[in-house]
XYZ file of C-alpha atoms in Angstrom:
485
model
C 103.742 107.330 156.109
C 103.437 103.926 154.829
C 106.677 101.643 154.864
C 108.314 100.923 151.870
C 107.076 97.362 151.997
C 103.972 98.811 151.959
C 103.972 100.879 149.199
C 102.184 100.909 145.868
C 104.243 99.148 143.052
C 104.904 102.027 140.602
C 104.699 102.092 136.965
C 105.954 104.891 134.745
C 104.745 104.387 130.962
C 107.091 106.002 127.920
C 105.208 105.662 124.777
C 106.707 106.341 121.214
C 104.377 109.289 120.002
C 102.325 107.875 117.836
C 98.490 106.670 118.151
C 99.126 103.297 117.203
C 101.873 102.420 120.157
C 100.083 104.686 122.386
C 96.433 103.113 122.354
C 97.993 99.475 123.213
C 100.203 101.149 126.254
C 97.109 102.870 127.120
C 95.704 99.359 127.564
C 98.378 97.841 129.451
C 98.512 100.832 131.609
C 94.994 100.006 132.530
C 95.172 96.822 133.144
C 97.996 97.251 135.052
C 96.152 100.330 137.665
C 93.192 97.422 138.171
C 95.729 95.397 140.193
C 96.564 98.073 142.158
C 99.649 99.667 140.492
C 99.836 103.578 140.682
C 100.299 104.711 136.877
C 102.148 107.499 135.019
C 101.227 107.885 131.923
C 104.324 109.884 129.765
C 102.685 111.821 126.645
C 104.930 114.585 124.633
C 103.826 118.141 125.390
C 102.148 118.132 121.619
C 100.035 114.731 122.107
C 98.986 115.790 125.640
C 97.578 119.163 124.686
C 96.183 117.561 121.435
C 94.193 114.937 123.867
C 93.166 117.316 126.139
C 91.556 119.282 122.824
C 89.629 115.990 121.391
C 88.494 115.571 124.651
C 90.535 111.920 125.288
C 91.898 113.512 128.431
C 89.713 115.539 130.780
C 92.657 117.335 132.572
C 89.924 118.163 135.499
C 89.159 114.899 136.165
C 91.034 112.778 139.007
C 91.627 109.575 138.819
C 93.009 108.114 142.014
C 96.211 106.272 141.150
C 96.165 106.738 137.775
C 98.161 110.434 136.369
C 98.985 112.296 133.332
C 102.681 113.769 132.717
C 104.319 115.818 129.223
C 107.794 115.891 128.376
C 109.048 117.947 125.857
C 109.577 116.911 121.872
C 111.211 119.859 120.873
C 109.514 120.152 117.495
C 107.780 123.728 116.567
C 103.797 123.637 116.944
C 101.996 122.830 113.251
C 99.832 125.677 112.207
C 97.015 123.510 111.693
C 96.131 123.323 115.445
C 94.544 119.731 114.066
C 97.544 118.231 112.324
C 99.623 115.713 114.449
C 103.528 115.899 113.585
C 105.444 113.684 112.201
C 105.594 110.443 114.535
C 109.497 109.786 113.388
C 110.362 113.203 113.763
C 108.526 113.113 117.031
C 110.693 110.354 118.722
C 114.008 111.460 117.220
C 113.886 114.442 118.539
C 112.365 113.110 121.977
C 115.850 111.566 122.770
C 117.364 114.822 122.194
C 114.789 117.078 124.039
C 112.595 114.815 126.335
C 114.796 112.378 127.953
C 116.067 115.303 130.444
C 112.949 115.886 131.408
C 112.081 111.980 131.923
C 114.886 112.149 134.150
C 113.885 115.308 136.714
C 110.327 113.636 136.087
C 111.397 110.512 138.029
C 113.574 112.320 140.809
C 110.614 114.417 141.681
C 108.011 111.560 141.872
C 110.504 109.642 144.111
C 111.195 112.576 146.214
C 107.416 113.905 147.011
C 105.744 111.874 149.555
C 102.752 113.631 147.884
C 102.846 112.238 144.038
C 102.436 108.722 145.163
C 105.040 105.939 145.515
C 108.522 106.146 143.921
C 108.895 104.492 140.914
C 109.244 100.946 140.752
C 109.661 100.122 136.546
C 109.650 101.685 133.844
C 107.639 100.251 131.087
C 108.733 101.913 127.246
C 107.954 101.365 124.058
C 110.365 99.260 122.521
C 111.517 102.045 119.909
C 112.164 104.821 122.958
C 115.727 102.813 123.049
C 117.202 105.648 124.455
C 115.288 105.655 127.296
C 116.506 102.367 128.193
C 119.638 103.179 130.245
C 117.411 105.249 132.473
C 116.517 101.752 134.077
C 120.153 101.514 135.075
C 120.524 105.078 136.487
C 117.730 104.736 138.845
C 117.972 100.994 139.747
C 114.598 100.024 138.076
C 113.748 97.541 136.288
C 113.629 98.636 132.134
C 110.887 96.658 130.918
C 110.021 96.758 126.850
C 106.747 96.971 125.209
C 106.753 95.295 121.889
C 103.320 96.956 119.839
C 103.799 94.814 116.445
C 103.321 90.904 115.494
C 105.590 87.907 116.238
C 107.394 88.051 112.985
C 108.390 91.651 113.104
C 109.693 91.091 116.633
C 111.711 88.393 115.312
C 112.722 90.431 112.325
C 114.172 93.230 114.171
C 116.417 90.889 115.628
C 117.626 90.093 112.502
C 117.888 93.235 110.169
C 121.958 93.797 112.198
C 122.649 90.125 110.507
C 120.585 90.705 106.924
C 123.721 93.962 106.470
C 126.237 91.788 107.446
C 125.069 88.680 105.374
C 125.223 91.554 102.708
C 121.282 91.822 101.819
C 121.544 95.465 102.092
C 120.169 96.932 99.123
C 122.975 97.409 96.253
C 121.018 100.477 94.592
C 117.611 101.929 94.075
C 116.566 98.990 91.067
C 116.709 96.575 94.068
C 112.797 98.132 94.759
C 112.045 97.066 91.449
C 114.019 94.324 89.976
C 112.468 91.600 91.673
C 115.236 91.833 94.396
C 112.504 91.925 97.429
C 111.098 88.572 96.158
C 114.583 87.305 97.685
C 113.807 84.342 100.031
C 115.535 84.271 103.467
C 115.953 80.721 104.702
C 118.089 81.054 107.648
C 115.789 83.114 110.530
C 114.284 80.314 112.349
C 110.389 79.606 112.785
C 109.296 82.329 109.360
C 109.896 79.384 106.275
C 109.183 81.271 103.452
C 110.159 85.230 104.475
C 111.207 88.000 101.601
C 113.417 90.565 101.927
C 109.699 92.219 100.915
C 108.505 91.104 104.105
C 110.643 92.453 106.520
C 110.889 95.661 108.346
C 110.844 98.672 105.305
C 113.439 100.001 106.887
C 116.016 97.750 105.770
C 115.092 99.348 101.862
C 118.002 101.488 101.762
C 121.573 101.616 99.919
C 122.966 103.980 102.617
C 124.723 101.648 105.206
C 124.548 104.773 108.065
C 121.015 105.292 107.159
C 119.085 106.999 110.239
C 116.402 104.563 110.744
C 118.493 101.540 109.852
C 120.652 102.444 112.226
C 117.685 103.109 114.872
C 116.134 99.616 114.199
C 119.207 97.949 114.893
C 119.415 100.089 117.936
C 115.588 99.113 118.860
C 116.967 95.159 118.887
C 120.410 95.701 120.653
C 118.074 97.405 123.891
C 115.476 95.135 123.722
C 118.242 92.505 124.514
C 119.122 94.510 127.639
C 115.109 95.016 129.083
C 114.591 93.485 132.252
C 111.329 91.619 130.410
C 109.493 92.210 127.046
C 105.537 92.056 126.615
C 104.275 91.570 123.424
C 100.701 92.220 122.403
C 99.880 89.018 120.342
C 98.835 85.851 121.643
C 100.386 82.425 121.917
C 98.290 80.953 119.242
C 99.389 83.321 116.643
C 102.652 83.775 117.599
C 103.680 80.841 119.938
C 106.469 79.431 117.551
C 108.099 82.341 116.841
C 108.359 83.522 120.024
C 109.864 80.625 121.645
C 112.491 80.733 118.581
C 113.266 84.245 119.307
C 113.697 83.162 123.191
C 115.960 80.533 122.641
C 118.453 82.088 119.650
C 118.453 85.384 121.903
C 118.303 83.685 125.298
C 115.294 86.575 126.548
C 114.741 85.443 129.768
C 111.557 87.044 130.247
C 108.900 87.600 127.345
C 105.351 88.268 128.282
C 102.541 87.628 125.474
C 99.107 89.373 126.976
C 97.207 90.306 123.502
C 94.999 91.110 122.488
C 95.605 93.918 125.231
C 92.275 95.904 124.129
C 90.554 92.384 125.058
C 92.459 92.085 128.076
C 91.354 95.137 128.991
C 87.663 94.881 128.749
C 87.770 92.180 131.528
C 88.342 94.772 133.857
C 85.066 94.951 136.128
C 83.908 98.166 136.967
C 87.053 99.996 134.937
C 87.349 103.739 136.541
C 89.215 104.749 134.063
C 86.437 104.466 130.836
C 86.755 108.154 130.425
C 89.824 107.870 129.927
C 90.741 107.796 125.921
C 93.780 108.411 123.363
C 92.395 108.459 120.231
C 93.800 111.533 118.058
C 90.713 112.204 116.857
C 87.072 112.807 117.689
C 85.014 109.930 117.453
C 81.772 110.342 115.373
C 79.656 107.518 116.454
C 76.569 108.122 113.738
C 78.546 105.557 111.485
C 76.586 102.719 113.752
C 73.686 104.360 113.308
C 74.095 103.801 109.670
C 75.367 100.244 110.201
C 72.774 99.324 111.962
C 70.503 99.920 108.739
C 72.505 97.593 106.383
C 72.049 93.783 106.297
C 74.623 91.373 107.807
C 77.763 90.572 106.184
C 77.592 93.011 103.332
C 79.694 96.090 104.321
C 83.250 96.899 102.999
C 84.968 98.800 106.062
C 87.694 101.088 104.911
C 90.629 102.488 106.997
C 94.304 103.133 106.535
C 94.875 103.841 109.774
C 96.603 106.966 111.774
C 99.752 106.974 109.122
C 99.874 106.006 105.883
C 99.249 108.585 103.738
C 97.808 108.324 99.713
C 98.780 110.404 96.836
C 96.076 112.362 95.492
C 95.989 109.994 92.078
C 95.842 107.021 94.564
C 93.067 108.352 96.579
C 91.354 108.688 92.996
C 91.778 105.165 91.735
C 91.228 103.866 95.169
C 87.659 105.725 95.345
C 86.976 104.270 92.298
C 87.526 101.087 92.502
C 85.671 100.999 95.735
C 82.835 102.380 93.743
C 82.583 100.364 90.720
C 82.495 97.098 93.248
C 79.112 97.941 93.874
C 79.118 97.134 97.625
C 78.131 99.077 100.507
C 81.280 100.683 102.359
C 81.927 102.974 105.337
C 85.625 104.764 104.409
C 87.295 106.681 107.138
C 89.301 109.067 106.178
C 91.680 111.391 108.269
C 91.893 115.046 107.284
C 95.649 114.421 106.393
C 95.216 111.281 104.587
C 96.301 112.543 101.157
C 99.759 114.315 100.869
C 100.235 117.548 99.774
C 96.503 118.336 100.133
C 93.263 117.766 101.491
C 91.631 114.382 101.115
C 88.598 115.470 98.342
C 86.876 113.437 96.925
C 85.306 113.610 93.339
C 81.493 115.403 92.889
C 81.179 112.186 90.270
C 82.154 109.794 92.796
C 79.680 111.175 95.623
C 77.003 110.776 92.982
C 77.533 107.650 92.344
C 77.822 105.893 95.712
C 75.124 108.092 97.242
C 73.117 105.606 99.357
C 75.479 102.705 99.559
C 78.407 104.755 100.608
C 79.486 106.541 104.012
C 82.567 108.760 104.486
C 83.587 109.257 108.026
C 86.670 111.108 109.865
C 86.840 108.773 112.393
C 85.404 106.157 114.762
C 85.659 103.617 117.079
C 87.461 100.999 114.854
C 86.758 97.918 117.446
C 83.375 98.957 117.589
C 82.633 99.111 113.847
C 84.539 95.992 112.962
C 82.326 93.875 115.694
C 79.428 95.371 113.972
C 77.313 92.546 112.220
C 76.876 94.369 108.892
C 81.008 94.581 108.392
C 81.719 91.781 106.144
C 85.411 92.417 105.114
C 87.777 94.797 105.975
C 90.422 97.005 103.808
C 93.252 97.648 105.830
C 97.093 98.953 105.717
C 97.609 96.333 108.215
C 98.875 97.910 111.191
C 99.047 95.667 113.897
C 96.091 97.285 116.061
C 94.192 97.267 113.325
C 95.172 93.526 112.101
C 94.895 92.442 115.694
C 91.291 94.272 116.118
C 90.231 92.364 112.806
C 91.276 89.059 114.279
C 89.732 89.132 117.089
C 86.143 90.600 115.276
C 86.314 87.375 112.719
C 86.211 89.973 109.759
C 88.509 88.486 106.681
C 91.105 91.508 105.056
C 92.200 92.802 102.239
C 95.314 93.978 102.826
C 97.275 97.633 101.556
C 100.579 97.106 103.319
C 102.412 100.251 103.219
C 105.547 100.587 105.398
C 106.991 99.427 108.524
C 105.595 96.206 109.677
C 102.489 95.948 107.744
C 104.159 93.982 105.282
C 105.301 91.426 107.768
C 101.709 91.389 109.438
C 99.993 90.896 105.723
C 102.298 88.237 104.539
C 101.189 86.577 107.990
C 97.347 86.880 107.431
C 97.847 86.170 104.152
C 99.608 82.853 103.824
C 99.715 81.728 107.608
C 96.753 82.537 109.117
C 94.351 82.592 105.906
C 92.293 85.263 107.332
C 93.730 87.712 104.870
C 94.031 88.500 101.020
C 96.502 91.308 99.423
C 95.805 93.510 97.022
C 98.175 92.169 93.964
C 100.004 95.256 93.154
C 101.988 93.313 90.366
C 99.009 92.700 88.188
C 99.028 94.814 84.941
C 95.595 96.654 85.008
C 94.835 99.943 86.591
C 94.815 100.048 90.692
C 91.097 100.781 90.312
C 90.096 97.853 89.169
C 92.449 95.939 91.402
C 90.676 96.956 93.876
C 87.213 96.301 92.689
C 88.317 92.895 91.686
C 89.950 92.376 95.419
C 86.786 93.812 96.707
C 84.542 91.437 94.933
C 86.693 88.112 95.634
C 86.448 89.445 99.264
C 82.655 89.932 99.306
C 81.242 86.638 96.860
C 83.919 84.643 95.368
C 85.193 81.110 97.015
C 88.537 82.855 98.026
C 86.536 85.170 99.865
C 84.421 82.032 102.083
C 87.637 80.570 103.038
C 88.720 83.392 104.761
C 85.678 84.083 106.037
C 86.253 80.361 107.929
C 89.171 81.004 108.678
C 88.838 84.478 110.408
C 85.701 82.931 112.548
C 88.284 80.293 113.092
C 91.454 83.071 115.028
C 88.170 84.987 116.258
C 87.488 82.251 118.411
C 91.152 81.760 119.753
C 91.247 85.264 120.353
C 88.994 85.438 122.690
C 89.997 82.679 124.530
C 93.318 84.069 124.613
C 91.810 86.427 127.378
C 89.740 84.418 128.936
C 90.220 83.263 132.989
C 92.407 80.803 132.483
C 93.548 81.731 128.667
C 97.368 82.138 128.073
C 97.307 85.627 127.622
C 94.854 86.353 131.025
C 97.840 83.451 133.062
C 100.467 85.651 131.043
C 99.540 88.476 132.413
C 98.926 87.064 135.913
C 102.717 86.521 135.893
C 103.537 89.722 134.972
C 101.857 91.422 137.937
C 103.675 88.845 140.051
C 107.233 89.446 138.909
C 106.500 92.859 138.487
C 106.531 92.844 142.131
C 109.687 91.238 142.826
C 111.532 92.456 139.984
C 114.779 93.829 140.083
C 117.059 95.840 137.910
């Protein structure tokens, strides 16, 4: 047997259960296995089967170095064998179910000569916070992935001081009053923030509130981690992240984004097979792009969360319809709440031709397509990220989380991004056909255009040999190695 010296480093991945933390980890992960670190990769029992079943994992192929393990959630199977549960309800009940399991997971990888080297970090999602004392118990380093923007990282740190500043909401007219427009001056390097703009979970009158509580939780561990990575990149985030460094003295933060990019440098990458999209990928929506002229599509997604109301998903299709551009709308069988997402006979008829309706793609692939000329987006970070680094300008849907944070960003910061005015006193529909048209041919729309082509370019030199992100990572690997808890 090899010496310990010798050995593999070791990297054991803990994802929060949901598809937009785990596609980024995913990334990492592989980045990570092309310098030579042996990888497990942590889904819940539910995700793992679910993978397995779109065909993301191919449970009889071998990848040398690279492995698949399921812990327990604890949550009952949905009946739909399709639906995905709840991603909250997922981790919560992960700390009470799972982290057991994590724990007999590690002692037999470090006691079988057989399942590769013993562990030598564990790298989890910043909001598995209970995992992080695991780090401790086995002497490894407890290193946090952060999967949102700059100025969400930042304003996690800060929702423990917002209560005891006394911002916490006073009632239930806060939502509506005009209270959100409040202006926080005092969290360094984000002149300018709302109450509206941070972290939704901070919209509550209940002081002992269950996610307030676990955001403040999420900031207190990420102070203890060993290092942080973050996948942004320093142009986009640089100031922020250096304020956040100094007022919290984080010795080690890591900025390697756009990780997806990253990840495509790998030469020769073994691991291409390898997948963790929830669902199955229909890839005759490029066909169809590929018959539409340049710059003229509307690309449509809300992502693998948000979820419309059936009277939303009615004014939204008809907005999009009465703009009287070409669009490509994915939309997830559980889209709309309380039913399925169906749309109107009416509406079909009328955007026959100009019009495609998808369950899902490959986003990256659509929004580098040349006939995407804006995209509508809740403005989840992957998705936000994947649109800067495509050049396509947004029109952005925030609707919880830190999609508000991420379109106030694109929006007044970057300049890349325009939101749909939910203030304005005409219907939603024709909000959105008038957002859709200042997007596609109005002067609003050029300058974003500019300025998208503008981050596009910054993005990809992020990655580059010799970019910040591609050095970033470079020092990763290296402490990685020498690392200790």
């Amino acid at each position: 047997m090899a010496s310990k010296c010798m050995q593999k480093p070791h990297a054991i991945f803990l994802p929060c259960p949901a598809q937009g933390h785990i596609m980024p980890m995913m990334h990492l992960a592989k980045i990570l296995h092309s310098r030579g670190f042996h990888i497990t990769f942590v889904h819940t029992e539910f995700n793992h089967l679910h993978l397995i079943r779109t065909g993301a994992i191919d449970p009889t192929v071998e990848i040398e170095g690279f492995c698949f393990e399921a812990i327990p959630d604890g949550l009952p199977q949905p009946a739909d064998a399709n639906a995905l549960p709840d991603s909250t309800e997922s981790t919560m009940s992960i700390f009470k179910h799972g982290l057991a399991t994590l724990r007999e997971l590690i002692r037999r990888i470090n006691g079988d000569s057989q399942g590769g080297p013993p562990v030598s970090c564990m790298i989890r999602d910043a909001f598995m916070s209970v995992a992080q004392p695991i780090g401790d118990e086995f002497g490894i380093p407890d290193v946090a992935f952060w999967p949102m923007c700059g100025g969400s990282f930042m304003g996690f740190f800060h929702i423990d001081e917002l209560i005891q500043r006394g911002y916490l909401f006073k009632d239930a007219n806060c939502l509506t009053n005009g209270y959100l427009d409040t202006c926080i001056d005092w969290i360094p390097a984000m002149p300018g923030i709302r109450l509206k703009d941070l972290p939704t979970f901070i919209r509550t009158v209940d002081p002992n509130d269950i996610m307030l509580d676990f955001s403040i939780k999420v900031a207190q561990t990420l102070l203890k981690a060993s290092a942080i990575i973050l996948n942004t990149f320093d142009e986009l985030d640089h100031e922020i992240i250096e304020a956040a460094n100094h007022k919290f003295r984080l010795q080690r933060t890591y900025t390697l984004g756009p990780l997806f990019a990253l990840c495509n440098q790998i030469p020769n990458d073994n691991l291409n097979s390898v997948k963790s999209n929830f669902w199955k990928e229909e890839m005759e929506c490029i066909e169809w792009l590929d018959k539409i002229a340049d710059d003229t599509v509307v690309y449509v997604n809300f992502g693998s969360l948000a979820v419309l109301t059936p009277e939303q998903m009615k004014e939204f299709a008809w907005g999009l319809a009465n703009s009287n551009h070409p669009f490509m709308w994915f939309i997830r069988p559980d889209l709309v709440s309380g039913g399925s997402a169906i749309l109107e006979r009416e509406f079909l008829e009328e955007t026959k031709g100009r019009g495609l309706i998808a369950g899902w793609c490959a986003q990256k692939q659509v929004l580098d397509h040349p006939s995407v000329g804006g995209f509508l987006t809740h403005n989840g970070w992957n998705s936000t990220l994947e649109s800067i680094h495509s050049g396509v300008p947004m029109l952005c849907w925030p609707f919880f989380g830190d999609q508000q944070m991420n379109c106030r960003f694109a929006c007044t910061v970057w300049g890349n991004g325009m939101e749909i005015d939910s203030d304005v006193k005409i219907s939603e529909r024709e909000r959105v056909e008038g957002a859709i048209k200042e997007l596609m041919e109005g002067e609003k729309g050029k300058e974003m255009r500019k300025n998208a082509m503008k981050w596009k370019e910054k993005a990809r030199k992020a990655v580059e040999v010799g970019g910040p992100s591609h050095i970033s990572f470079d020092r990763l690997v290296n402490d990685l190695l020498v690392m200790k808890r």
